[in-house]
């Protein structure tokens, strides 16, 4: 944080003029800080569409709260809320948008908060009521220093730092998302308990050391069947130190011969380095049996945008990424997605949304005049296209981070990840303020805080260690929202109970119809990512997504083995044990062939789908355009690879396979996918191992109690 500048801005607070109250009702301005740009430059870590989608979810929530519309949150129709006079405005004082562009760094959110607080002065009706924390941990923690000092509650909808939501670390903070420990536990649960992969290496950039430490704690506390041992190692690398370079880290992993690698990288340039280094060391060769997974520290859509790098395609094909799921990503009946789609062709709402964009042409409605002075004038040719609006240095008449929604935006665009969490954050802040407002109108005076005995440790729930009535009501709000059962405490800290969270494993692979051997001359390797497994709220087992099996690097669904390569120090022991087993089997009745059921059962009730024989990377025919899976998608499927659209195939009360494609590079409005046949990737026994999982139900692992197998495998 720029401390000298921060001190200067703090001094402005004492001399700021008071402002008059405007509007009807009791205003509660809630600032949302979104990553449209990186300090005015193109944001290379998150797409601008993500920030815009979150802003759309924010405006939906504001409208629903102000109208007490229960279409998404039934509790908004309760009598005490209907009578509430709290109003959430969409403009700050002086007409500034309630949305601030703060990037992922520490300084921008601090400056935005101090400037807004300074403008409000001492007028309680014009000051900030609450804040939606920035997208990343680093920016959120910096902003929390300011909001805590100014007695303003802040809720995080994406930043999952363990320190956020602990009053002794960052006062008046809470998370509507579970913390990073819960994410790490879910990732390990999938690998170890659902897939049986217990030899795991964690590769991370040095600045993410705290993430690695949390992962280590999750390993130590993970429950496994029969107390199965987890062999876990971690290694950091530093781009600026040759002794701890990425190449050195990969060499160490190869020597230890662990085949499951979780990668935590938050910068695109580090991924580019990984593509080259892993390819040089042969770690992208399917015959080496590596299984790569990415920690959710990088945006999946941004990761797949560039399709011209064959080394990138070889590493990413067969990779997995665990993501926190919004309700609409696994439940087609989710109320939030239905409300989103109901805005199709609502021109008035889209116009209001565009006007709230903090990045607009200079002098236009909304936005920050100081920030806009550095932006070029918006050009007509930029409207309606995706991506970043040109280069700042080129002065070509385009604006970085600008996105303009067309009238059919809600018809042609699905919400971005975490849009549901943004919606629920706004609703939680609104309900919390209503409850606090009701107490204040009855003359409620917060009691004096009792002295806290440091020997008792840090204050935990229900002790918030603050007399702020708004915050004390906020952390006890419960409702059924866009992301399920919302509660802002887990009975220990002011973070969401992990039992209410949903997690999904996405499989990254070459798009259907793409083959490295046949597309090399085009220098384009389009990728897709598919939701393959889900752990729903209040469940402890992973549910397979129908028609969407996990495809590994060799193009098959067969689990790569061994989990750890042989090393010389173990070779002698292996030979001795093998000889003993041969001698013991001498008197046996002979080998019994396994029945050809299309799949086999792994230990502890896991499924191993059958598949075609493992093949080399350039011999793979899994995604040939002649395979049954590709043909069943319909002829219009191939065109979608060029438009960046997302296609959902829904049947009955569940989702089949959700296939996503990164945004296209070329401009023009995105085309809406035509209706087509249901994805039927699980129909070919030879390629996918079995027709439908429910025909051969095998008990999955029960996470909490390994004394019984638990319910049968379910289909989404």
XYZ file of C-alpha atoms in Angstrom:
716
model
C 0.000 0.000 0.000
C 1.245 3.476 -0.820
C 1.412 4.720 2.783
C 2.488 8.323 2.173
C -0.334 8.828 -0.288
C -2.722 6.976 2.023
C -1.894 9.300 4.923
C -2.505 12.288 2.698
C -5.915 10.998 1.636
C -6.859 10.243 5.229
C -6.218 13.869 6.120
C -8.881 14.867 3.609
C -11.573 13.174 5.663
C -11.520 15.768 8.422
C -12.063 18.696 6.054
C -14.566 17.085 3.652
C -17.835 19.064 3.377
C -21.138 17.571 4.482
C -23.659 16.602 1.829
C -27.417 16.622 1.690
C -29.609 13.556 1.673
C -31.187 12.655 -1.633
C -33.701 10.060 -2.759
C -36.469 8.280 -0.886
C -36.057 5.699 1.855
C -32.962 5.109 3.900
C -30.017 4.920 1.470
C -27.382 2.253 1.989
C -24.714 2.674 -0.730
C -22.767 -0.556 -1.275
C -19.606 -0.255 -3.327
C -18.615 -3.222 -5.499
C -14.961 -3.397 -6.547
C -14.404 -5.343 -9.773
C -11.286 -6.108 -11.881
C -12.097 -4.465 -15.218
C -8.466 -3.455 -15.772
C -5.045 -3.831 -14.188
C -4.311 -0.258 -13.116
C -5.754 1.082 -16.352
C -4.020 -1.511 -18.519
C -5.489 -4.709 -19.970
C -6.195 -7.277 -17.265
C -4.284 -10.400 -18.275
C -5.520 -12.479 -15.347
C -9.327 -12.059 -15.655
C -11.395 -11.348 -18.771
C -13.343 -8.104 -18.829
C -16.485 -10.162 -19.451
C -16.133 -11.604 -15.947
C -16.226 -8.182 -14.273
C -19.139 -7.091 -16.474
C -21.105 -10.263 -15.679
C -20.565 -9.730 -11.957
C -21.770 -6.151 -12.346
C -24.922 -7.495 -14.039
C -25.541 -9.859 -11.110
C -25.007 -6.951 -8.712
C -27.617 -4.800 -10.490
C -30.072 -7.712 -10.528
C -29.652 -8.097 -6.772
C -30.075 -4.381 -6.119
C -33.287 -4.291 -8.140
C -34.650 -7.399 -6.451
C -33.829 -6.116 -2.991
C -35.307 -2.656 -3.555
C -38.505 -4.175 -4.993
C -38.473 -6.981 -2.395
C -38.772 -9.370 -5.334
C -38.633 -12.980 -4.017
C -38.042 -14.609 -7.416
C -34.513 -15.683 -6.407
C -34.515 -15.239 -2.615
C -37.901 -16.223 -1.140
C -37.021 -14.527 2.162
C -37.322 -11.122 0.472
C -41.083 -11.592 0.634
C -41.053 -11.831 4.437
C -43.128 -9.187 6.214
C -40.229 -7.641 8.122
C -38.278 -7.093 4.893
C -41.238 -5.840 2.876
C -41.698 -3.089 5.463
C -37.975 -2.240 5.484
C -37.218 1.288 4.228
C -33.573 0.563 3.336
C -32.794 1.362 -0.315
C -29.662 0.317 -2.198
C -28.716 3.130 -4.630
C -26.746 2.535 -7.829
C -24.963 5.887 -7.722
C -22.638 7.443 -5.212
C -22.439 11.149 -4.487
C -21.794 13.258 -7.537
C -23.284 10.604 -9.845
C -20.324 8.247 -9.607
C -21.122 4.585 -10.344
C -21.439 2.294 -7.338
C -18.944 0.046 -9.164
C -15.213 0.741 -8.916
C -12.492 -0.637 -11.177
C -9.775 -1.697 -8.745
C -7.719 -4.439 -10.502
C -6.032 -7.173 -8.491
C -3.386 -5.048 -6.792
C -3.306 -3.495 -3.331
C -3.234 0.207 -4.097
C -6.307 0.745 -6.383
C -8.965 -0.489 -3.906
C -7.432 1.586 -1.118
C -7.456 4.722 -3.265
C -11.030 4.096 -4.451
C -12.290 3.671 -0.899
C -10.490 6.704 0.488
C -11.691 8.904 -2.344
C -15.322 7.793 -1.870
C -15.192 8.194 1.913
C -13.669 11.633 1.536
C -16.429 12.790 -0.813
C -19.163 11.680 1.606
C -17.758 13.642 4.523
C -19.668 13.504 7.808
C -23.114 13.118 6.260
C -24.309 9.673 7.335
C -26.757 9.456 4.434
C -23.999 9.836 1.870
C -21.284 7.631 3.335
C -20.606 4.070 2.303
C -22.836 1.545 4.026
C -21.027 -1.624 2.980
C -18.424 -2.897 0.536
C -18.147 -5.946 -1.693
C -14.502 -6.982 -1.441
C -12.210 -7.095 -4.490
C -11.753 -10.301 -6.438
C -8.343 -11.438 -5.151
C -6.948 -12.004 -1.662
C -4.209 -9.417 -2.026
C -6.577 -6.620 -3.024
C -9.281 -7.661 -0.536
C -6.916 -7.654 2.434
C -5.619 -4.198 1.508
C -9.166 -2.841 1.237
C -10.085 -4.432 4.584
C -7.542 -2.248 6.368
C -9.457 0.845 5.248
C -12.991 -0.469 5.794
C -12.086 -1.757 9.252
C -10.624 1.610 10.242
C -13.742 3.405 8.968
C -16.195 0.976 10.646
C -17.637 -0.277 7.332
C -18.578 -3.965 6.946
C -17.016 -5.756 3.987
C -18.092 -9.086 2.484
C -15.997 -11.156 0.090
C -17.702 -13.056 -2.726
C -14.514 -14.528 -4.232
C -11.390 -13.772 -2.141
C -10.994 -16.824 0.085
C -8.102 -15.879 2.380
C -8.320 -17.640 5.730
C -7.575 -14.345 7.491
C -10.648 -12.747 5.929
C -13.598 -13.182 8.290
C -11.500 -13.371 11.466
C -12.060 -10.317 13.623
C -8.586 -10.398 15.160
C -7.050 -10.247 11.667
C -9.454 -8.059 9.656
C -12.277 -6.529 11.642
C -15.799 -6.243 10.177
C -15.050 -8.719 7.372
C -16.979 -11.813 6.334
C -16.976 -14.266 3.426
C -19.980 -15.586 1.544
C -17.631 -18.245 0.223
C -15.751 -20.932 2.140
C -12.066 -20.275 2.742
C -9.069 -21.669 0.882
C -8.655 -24.523 3.360
C -12.079 -25.847 2.357
C -11.122 -25.624 -1.326
C -7.871 -27.508 -0.709
C -9.722 -30.192 1.235
C -12.219 -30.652 -1.598
C -9.440 -30.942 -4.174
C -7.619 -33.569 -2.132
C -10.879 -35.403 -1.438
C -11.453 -35.711 -5.181
C -7.931 -36.898 -5.949
C -7.463 -39.307 -3.059
C -10.937 -40.580 -2.229
C -12.656 -40.359 -5.614
C -9.746 -41.206 -7.932
C -7.345 -43.039 -5.635
C -4.358 -40.832 -6.497
C -2.378 -40.511 -3.267
C 1.066 -39.542 -4.617
C 0.714 -35.787 -5.075
C 3.179 -33.008 -5.822
C 2.205 -29.355 -5.288
C 4.092 -26.968 -7.580
C 3.622 -23.291 -6.805
C 5.130 -19.870 -7.331
C 6.898 -18.536 -4.279
C 4.432 -15.727 -3.638
C 1.704 -18.338 -3.096
C 3.473 -19.926 -0.135
C 0.417 -19.405 2.066
C -1.642 -21.475 -0.387
C 0.892 -24.308 -0.157
C 0.810 -24.153 3.648
C -2.975 -24.434 3.623
C -2.742 -27.394 1.257
C -0.323 -29.088 3.660
C -2.792 -28.619 6.531
C -5.581 -30.062 4.403
C -3.465 -33.143 3.699
C -2.911 -33.724 7.401
C -6.617 -33.532 8.240
C -8.083 -35.385 5.226
C -10.049 -38.499 6.119
C -9.274 -41.458 3.881
C -10.653 -45.017 3.721
C -8.718 -47.396 5.947
C -6.437 -44.500 6.906
C -4.770 -44.632 3.512
C -1.445 -42.819 3.534
C -1.136 -39.663 1.420
C 2.322 -39.095 -0.036
C 2.403 -35.322 -0.439
C 5.311 -33.089 -1.395
C 5.440 -29.423 -2.303
C 8.031 -27.343 -4.097
C 8.202 -23.623 -4.804
C 9.984 -21.826 -7.593
C 11.060 -18.245 -8.086
C 11.368 -16.734 -11.574
C 14.094 -14.395 -10.313
C 16.323 -17.056 -8.717
C 18.102 -19.615 -10.900
C 18.686 -21.886 -7.902
C 14.927 -22.160 -7.421
C 13.795 -21.879 -11.024
C 10.823 -23.665 -12.538
C 13.174 -25.971 -14.416
C 14.857 -27.006 -11.162
C 11.456 -27.663 -9.579
C 10.340 -29.859 -12.495
C 13.623 -31.777 -12.337
C 12.981 -32.488 -8.674
C 9.469 -33.748 -9.407
C 10.809 -36.095 -12.076
C 13.417 -37.476 -9.690
C 10.783 -38.159 -7.035
C 8.646 -39.804 -9.752
C 5.289 -38.534 -8.492
C 2.777 -38.592 -11.326
C 0.020 -36.308 -9.981
C 0.956 -32.626 -10.063
C -1.160 -29.744 -8.775
C -0.020 -26.410 -10.203
C -0.680 -23.068 -8.465
C 0.264 -20.217 -10.785
C -1.508 -16.867 -10.877
C 0.301 -15.209 -13.785
C 0.020 -16.042 -17.468
C 3.728 -15.581 -18.149
C 4.509 -18.319 -15.625
C 2.132 -20.648 -17.428
C 3.939 -19.885 -20.696
C 7.203 -20.868 -19.033
C 5.630 -24.070 -17.733
C 4.459 -25.062 -21.221
C 8.020 -24.832 -22.544
C 9.788 -26.439 -19.589
C 7.366 -29.342 -19.209
C 7.524 -30.080 -22.927
C 11.342 -29.993 -22.949
C 11.442 -32.471 -20.073
C 8.945 -34.815 -21.721
C 6.337 -34.281 -19.019
C 3.558 -33.709 -21.566
C 4.056 -37.120 -23.185
C 0.988 -39.272 -22.415
C 3.209 -42.342 -22.092
C 4.794 -40.747 -19.006
C 1.424 -41.042 -17.190
C 1.418 -37.550 -15.666
C -1.890 -36.150 -14.454
C -1.825 -32.354 -14.193
C -4.307 -30.281 -12.225
C -4.563 -26.525 -11.865
C -5.369 -24.775 -8.611
C -8.133 -22.199 -9.004
C -5.671 -19.303 -8.822
C -5.942 -18.620 -12.532
C -9.021 -17.831 -14.586
C -9.922 -20.858 -16.666
C -11.331 -18.861 -19.569
C -8.177 -16.722 -19.823
C -6.022 -19.836 -19.620
C -7.616 -21.235 -22.784
C -7.810 -18.092 -24.896
C -4.612 -18.503 -26.914
C -4.988 -21.518 -29.216
C -1.772 -21.159 -31.242
C 0.703 -22.893 -28.898
C 1.095 -26.638 -29.466
C 3.131 -27.032 -26.256
C 0.280 -25.445 -24.351
C -2.219 -27.809 -25.980
C -0.111 -30.835 -25.032
C 0.082 -29.798 -21.366
C -3.512 -28.669 -20.925
C -5.122 -31.583 -22.753
C -6.224 -33.955 -19.999
C -5.724 -31.425 -17.201
C -8.265 -30.940 -14.424
C -9.304 -27.873 -12.451
C -11.477 -27.857 -9.361
C -13.766 -24.850 -9.140
C -16.267 -23.544 -6.645
C -19.647 -23.874 -8.333
C -22.498 -21.403 -8.540
C -25.907 -22.984 -8.213
C -26.703 -22.484 -11.896
C -23.590 -24.423 -12.974
C -24.962 -27.771 -11.804
C -28.694 -27.158 -11.303
C -30.708 -26.145 -14.403
C -33.695 -25.299 -12.191
C -31.701 -22.734 -10.219
C -33.784 -19.606 -9.578
C -30.904 -17.253 -10.340
C -30.356 -18.531 -13.882
C -34.095 -18.361 -14.579
C -34.184 -14.770 -13.397
C -31.105 -13.982 -15.496
C -32.707 -15.381 -18.642
C -35.944 -13.513 -17.924
C -34.026 -10.318 -18.699
C -33.590 -11.360 -22.333
C -34.272 -8.386 -24.608
C -34.905 -6.127 -21.606
C -33.422 -3.053 -23.250
C -34.049 -0.788 -20.265
C -32.112 -3.001 -17.896
C -29.231 -3.433 -20.352
C -29.012 0.346 -20.829
C -28.854 0.857 -17.058
C -26.178 -1.825 -16.861
C -24.043 -0.190 -19.540
C -24.414 3.167 -17.794
C -23.022 1.703 -14.560
C -19.802 0.607 -16.225
C -16.976 2.434 -14.401
C -15.118 2.600 -17.709
C -16.988 4.707 -20.239
C -16.043 7.464 -22.597
C -14.789 10.629 -20.949
C -17.577 12.907 -19.802
C -20.223 10.220 -20.271
C -22.645 9.003 -17.592
C -21.115 7.170 -14.647
C -17.492 6.254 -14.282
C -14.676 7.991 -12.505
C -13.585 11.273 -14.157
C -10.075 10.946 -12.732
C -9.610 7.440 -14.088
C -11.331 8.234 -17.349
C -8.882 10.996 -18.096
C -6.305 8.309 -18.872
C -8.641 6.345 -21.126
C -9.108 6.957 -24.807
C -12.509 7.899 -26.166
C -14.780 4.972 -26.794
C -15.086 4.174 -30.464
C -18.181 2.891 -32.161
C -16.279 0.007 -33.691
C -15.444 -1.262 -30.204
C -19.054 -1.618 -29.131
C -20.433 -5.094 -29.019
C -17.084 -6.894 -29.280
C -15.347 -8.869 -26.604
C -11.901 -8.628 -25.099
C -9.751 -5.633 -24.275
C -10.232 -2.431 -26.188
C -6.878 -1.932 -27.805
C -3.557 -0.701 -26.475
C -3.137 2.307 -24.259
C 0.211 3.115 -25.772
C -1.128 3.063 -29.325
C -3.712 5.776 -28.620
C -5.955 4.127 -31.200
C -9.241 5.440 -29.860
C -10.148 2.384 -27.786
C -10.483 1.965 -24.041
C -8.960 -0.781 -21.936
C -11.387 -2.908 -19.968
C -14.462 -1.542 -21.718
C -17.333 -3.852 -22.586
C -20.651 -2.843 -24.112
C -23.650 -5.160 -23.783
C -26.087 -5.516 -26.663
C -29.868 -5.647 -25.968
C -29.841 -9.465 -26.198
C -26.978 -9.794 -23.668
C -28.948 -11.919 -21.187
C -30.180 -14.143 -23.988
C -26.777 -14.854 -25.553
C -24.536 -14.816 -22.473
C -24.467 -17.116 -19.488
C -23.423 -15.668 -16.109
C -19.718 -15.885 -15.312
C -18.415 -17.997 -12.439
C -19.066 -16.388 -9.040
C -21.908 -14.243 -10.438
C -24.283 -16.039 -8.078
C -22.000 -15.282 -5.138
C -22.002 -11.594 -6.083
C -25.816 -11.654 -6.150
C -26.029 -13.277 -2.719
C -23.489 -10.838 -1.267
C -25.637 -7.843 -2.188
C -28.757 -9.526 -0.788
C -26.978 -10.436 2.468
C -25.766 -6.866 2.968
C -29.257 -5.531 2.279
C -30.997 -7.919 4.682
C -28.380 -7.287 7.346
C -28.922 -3.543 7.056
C -32.702 -4.000 7.309
C -32.325 -5.953 10.533
C -29.947 -3.363 11.969
C -32.223 -0.528 10.833
C -35.222 -2.137 12.578
C -33.289 -2.272 15.847
C -32.136 1.323 15.535
C -35.696 2.546 14.935
C -36.698 0.851 18.191
C -34.009 2.761 20.070
C -31.540 -0.099 20.301
C -28.199 0.926 21.781
C -25.302 -1.524 21.313
C -23.920 -2.703 24.635
C -20.364 -1.922 25.580
C -17.928 -4.613 24.614
C -16.655 -6.659 27.539
C -12.882 -6.823 27.808
C -11.457 -9.743 25.876
C -9.085 -12.038 27.693
C -6.178 -12.694 25.350
C -5.516 -15.984 27.092
C -8.815 -17.246 25.697
C -7.424 -16.927 22.184
C -8.891 -14.887 19.309
C -12.609 -14.065 19.531
C -14.799 -16.581 17.728
C -18.470 -16.919 16.869
C -20.773 -15.643 18.283
C -18.395 -13.007 19.652
C -17.730 -10.521 16.845
C -15.608 -8.258 19.041
C -17.423 -5.203 17.679
C -20.377 -3.003 18.622
C -21.263 -2.413 14.953
C -24.953 -3.359 14.828
C -24.963 -3.746 11.052
C -22.100 -6.251 11.113
C -23.542 -8.178 14.044
C -26.814 -8.633 12.172
C -25.094 -9.313 8.856
C -23.100 -12.337 10.031
C -26.272 -13.960 11.369
C -28.278 -13.565 8.153
C -29.495 -16.813 6.605
C -31.475 -17.272 3.399
C -31.890 -19.497 0.356
C -30.051 -17.685 -2.423
C -28.502 -18.082 -5.844
C -25.755 -20.298 -4.405
C -27.906 -22.341 -2.051
C -28.205 -22.058 1.718
C -26.391 -18.836 2.612
C -24.877 -18.336 6.054
C -21.931 -16.066 6.848
C -20.405 -18.065 9.678
C -19.273 -21.642 10.248
C -19.706 -21.551 14.049
C -16.050 -20.605 14.418
C -15.249 -17.741 12.045
C -17.275 -15.379 9.890
C -16.869 -17.385 6.735
C -19.413 -19.536 4.969
C -20.001 -23.049 6.202
C -18.247 -25.385 3.766
C -21.151 -27.843 3.963
C -23.263 -25.367 1.963
C -20.713 -25.132 -0.878
C -20.639 -27.022 -4.174
C -17.452 -28.015 -5.999
C -16.948 -29.253 -9.532
C -14.046 -30.879 -11.370
C -13.578 -29.521 -14.880
C -11.658 -31.459 -17.505
C -9.666 -29.441 -20.046
C -9.193 -31.090 -23.416
C -8.868 -30.505 -27.123
C -12.188 -29.483 -28.617
C -14.220 -32.130 -30.367
C -13.072 -32.462 -33.964
C -9.552 -31.290 -33.125
C -6.470 -33.454 -33.537
C -2.915 -32.252 -33.149
C -1.715 -34.200 -36.151
C -4.325 -32.787 -38.520
C -4.410 -29.218 -37.181
C -0.698 -28.462 -36.929
C -0.682 -26.751 -40.314
C -3.444 -24.418 -39.079
C -1.483 -23.505 -35.914
C -4.728 -23.557 -33.957
C -5.606 -25.971 -31.169
C -9.000 -24.982 -29.710
C -9.680 -26.283 -26.213
C -12.834 -26.894 -24.231
C -13.510 -27.539 -20.563
C -16.195 -29.912 -19.357
C -17.761 -30.379 -15.932
C -17.237 -34.082 -15.124
C -17.873 -34.479 -11.366
C -19.763 -32.525 -8.715
C -19.819 -32.583 -4.930
C -23.103 -30.971 -4.041
C -23.915 -29.079 -0.820
C -24.427 -31.257 2.261
C -23.022 -34.289 0.417
C -19.731 -36.106 0.986
C -19.462 -38.060 -2.249
C -18.709 -37.024 -5.807
C -21.469 -37.351 -8.377
C -20.558 -38.212 -11.965
C -21.964 -35.918 -14.639
C -23.834 -37.990 -17.169
C -22.138 -38.135 -20.563
C -19.007 -36.282 -19.398
C -16.186 -38.548 -18.320
C -12.713 -37.290 -17.460
C -10.428 -37.634 -20.493
C -6.716 -37.975 -19.760
C -3.705 -36.901 -21.808
C -3.736 -39.999 -24.009
C -7.319 -39.350 -25.083
C -8.825 -42.198 -23.049
C -10.789 -42.333 -19.808
C -8.518 -44.951 -18.268
C -6.788 -43.849 -15.048
C -3.032 -43.450 -15.753
C -0.837 -45.797 -13.709
C 1.456 -46.142 -11.878
C 0.838 -43.307 -9.429
C 4.570 -43.166 -8.745
C 7.320 -44.347 -11.049
C 9.823 -46.922 -9.841
C 13.033 -45.653 -8.267
C 16.248 -47.638 -7.886
C 16.118 -47.676 -4.095
C 12.757 -49.492 -4.284
C 13.537 -51.827 -7.178
C 15.157 -54.555 -5.050
C 12.205 -54.612 -2.642
C 9.771 -54.842 -5.542
C 11.637 -57.778 -7.073
C 11.682 -59.662 -3.756
C 7.967 -59.104 -3.166
C 7.173 -60.159 -6.746
C 9.091 -63.421 -6.331
C 7.239 -64.191 -3.119
C 3.893 -63.593 -4.791
C 4.830 -65.886 -7.697
C 5.807 -68.663 -5.302
C 2.606 -68.208 -3.327
C 0.520 -68.439 -6.484
C 2.152 -71.657 -7.712
C -0.582 -73.836 -6.274
C -3.465 -71.632 -7.365
C -6.118 -72.825 -9.782
C -5.070 -70.333 -12.412
C -6.007 -66.909 -13.558
C -9.655 -65.915 -13.739
C -10.584 -63.437 -16.392
C -12.666 -60.443 -15.302
C -16.145 -60.207 -16.783
C -16.482 -57.812 -19.714
C -18.842 -55.373 -18.072
C -17.463 -52.233 -19.735
C -15.932 -50.953 -16.507
C -13.993 -52.240 -13.530
C -14.149 -51.359 -9.883
C -11.259 -49.633 -8.191
C -10.652 -50.061 -4.442
C -13.108 -48.373 -2.070
C -15.978 -48.359 -4.568
C -14.510 -46.049 -7.203
C -15.351 -46.474 -10.861
C -12.712 -47.117 -13.482
C -14.395 -46.668 -16.868
C -13.275 -48.981 -19.633
C -11.569 -47.450 -22.626
C -9.677 -48.065 -25.776
C -6.010 -49.068 -25.421
C -3.716 -46.246 -24.365
C -2.141 -44.611 -27.385
C 0.495 -42.043 -28.129
C -0.487 -38.388 -28.325
C -0.376 -38.122 -32.110
C -2.303 -41.346 -32.611
C -5.290 -40.285 -30.563
C -8.654 -40.632 -32.298
C -10.814 -39.787 -29.250
C -11.912 -36.471 -30.772
C -11.908 -37.311 -34.421
C -14.912 -35.739 -36.098
C -15.983 -39.267 -37.076
C -16.391 -40.526 -33.500
C -19.942 -41.128 -32.226
C -19.579 -38.437 -29.532
C -18.801 -35.737 -32.075
C -21.491 -36.876 -34.518
C -24.169 -36.881 -31.814
C -23.532 -33.256 -30.993
C -24.897 -32.096 -34.314
C -23.362 -30.365 -37.302
C -23.723 -26.928 -35.696
C -21.313 -27.968 -32.951
C -18.129 -27.265 -34.887
C -19.101 -23.653 -35.550
C -19.298 -22.980 -31.826
C -15.547 -23.495 -31.514
C -15.079 -20.244 -33.388
C -17.649 -18.120 -31.547
C -16.712 -18.809 -27.944
C -20.311 -19.604 -27.039
C -21.221 -21.972 -24.209
C -23.658 -24.769 -24.853
C -25.822 -26.484 -22.256
C -27.577 -29.788 -22.859
C -30.288 -30.375 -20.301
C -32.464 -33.423 -19.994
C -35.159 -34.016 -17.421
C -34.160 -32.600 -14.073
C -30.412 -32.857 -14.610
C -27.561 -31.549 -16.709
C -25.815 -33.756 -19.212
C -22.374 -32.447 -20.167
C -21.582 -28.745 -19.944
C -18.970 -27.834 -22.530
C -17.401 -24.400 -22.439
C -15.265 -22.602 -24.964
C -12.958 -19.623 -24.413
C -13.947 -16.281 -25.965
C -13.060 -15.889 -29.620
C -10.395 -13.383 -30.590
C -12.283 -11.842 -33.444
C -14.861 -9.108 -32.958
C -18.543 -8.935 -33.673
C -21.512 -10.035 -31.617
C -21.432 -13.616 -30.403
C -23.797 -15.990 -32.153
C -26.368 -17.832 -30.175
C -26.016 -21.615 -30.493
C -28.741 -23.370 -32.440
C -30.735 -26.134 -30.861
C -29.276 -29.584 -31.445
C -29.157 -33.142 -30.241
C -28.343 -34.062 -26.700
C -24.701 -34.785 -25.983
C -24.299 -38.523 -26.044
C -20.641 -38.996 -25.321
C -21.306 -42.022 -23.152
C -22.984 -44.103 -25.864
C -19.930 -45.789 -27.320
C -18.701 -48.669 -25.141
C -15.418 -48.933 -27.014
C -14.442 -45.300 -26.435
C -16.005 -44.464 -23.123
C -16.201 -47.807 -21.355
C -19.881 -48.007 -20.533
C -23.175 -46.667 -21.796
C -24.565 -45.129 -18.644
C -23.139 -45.148 -15.143
C -26.474 -45.934 -13.532
C -26.585 -49.284 -15.322
C -23.615 -50.451 -13.222
C -23.958 -48.684 -9.897
C -20.994 -49.083 -7.583
C -21.006 -47.565 -4.084
C -18.834 -44.431 -3.912
C -16.617 -43.435 -1.027
C -18.431 -42.046 1.998
C -16.317 -39.101 3.080
C -17.234 -38.948 6.752
C -17.787 -42.597 7.623
C -15.692 -45.195 5.873
C -17.373 -48.029 7.733
C -20.059 -48.206 5.029
C -20.099 -47.515 1.332
C -22.791 -44.847 1.247
C -25.472 -44.253 -1.392
C -25.096 -45.511 -4.985
C -23.588 -43.356 -7.694
C -26.043 -40.728 -8.771
C -26.424 -38.982 -12.089
C -26.724 -35.230 -12.388
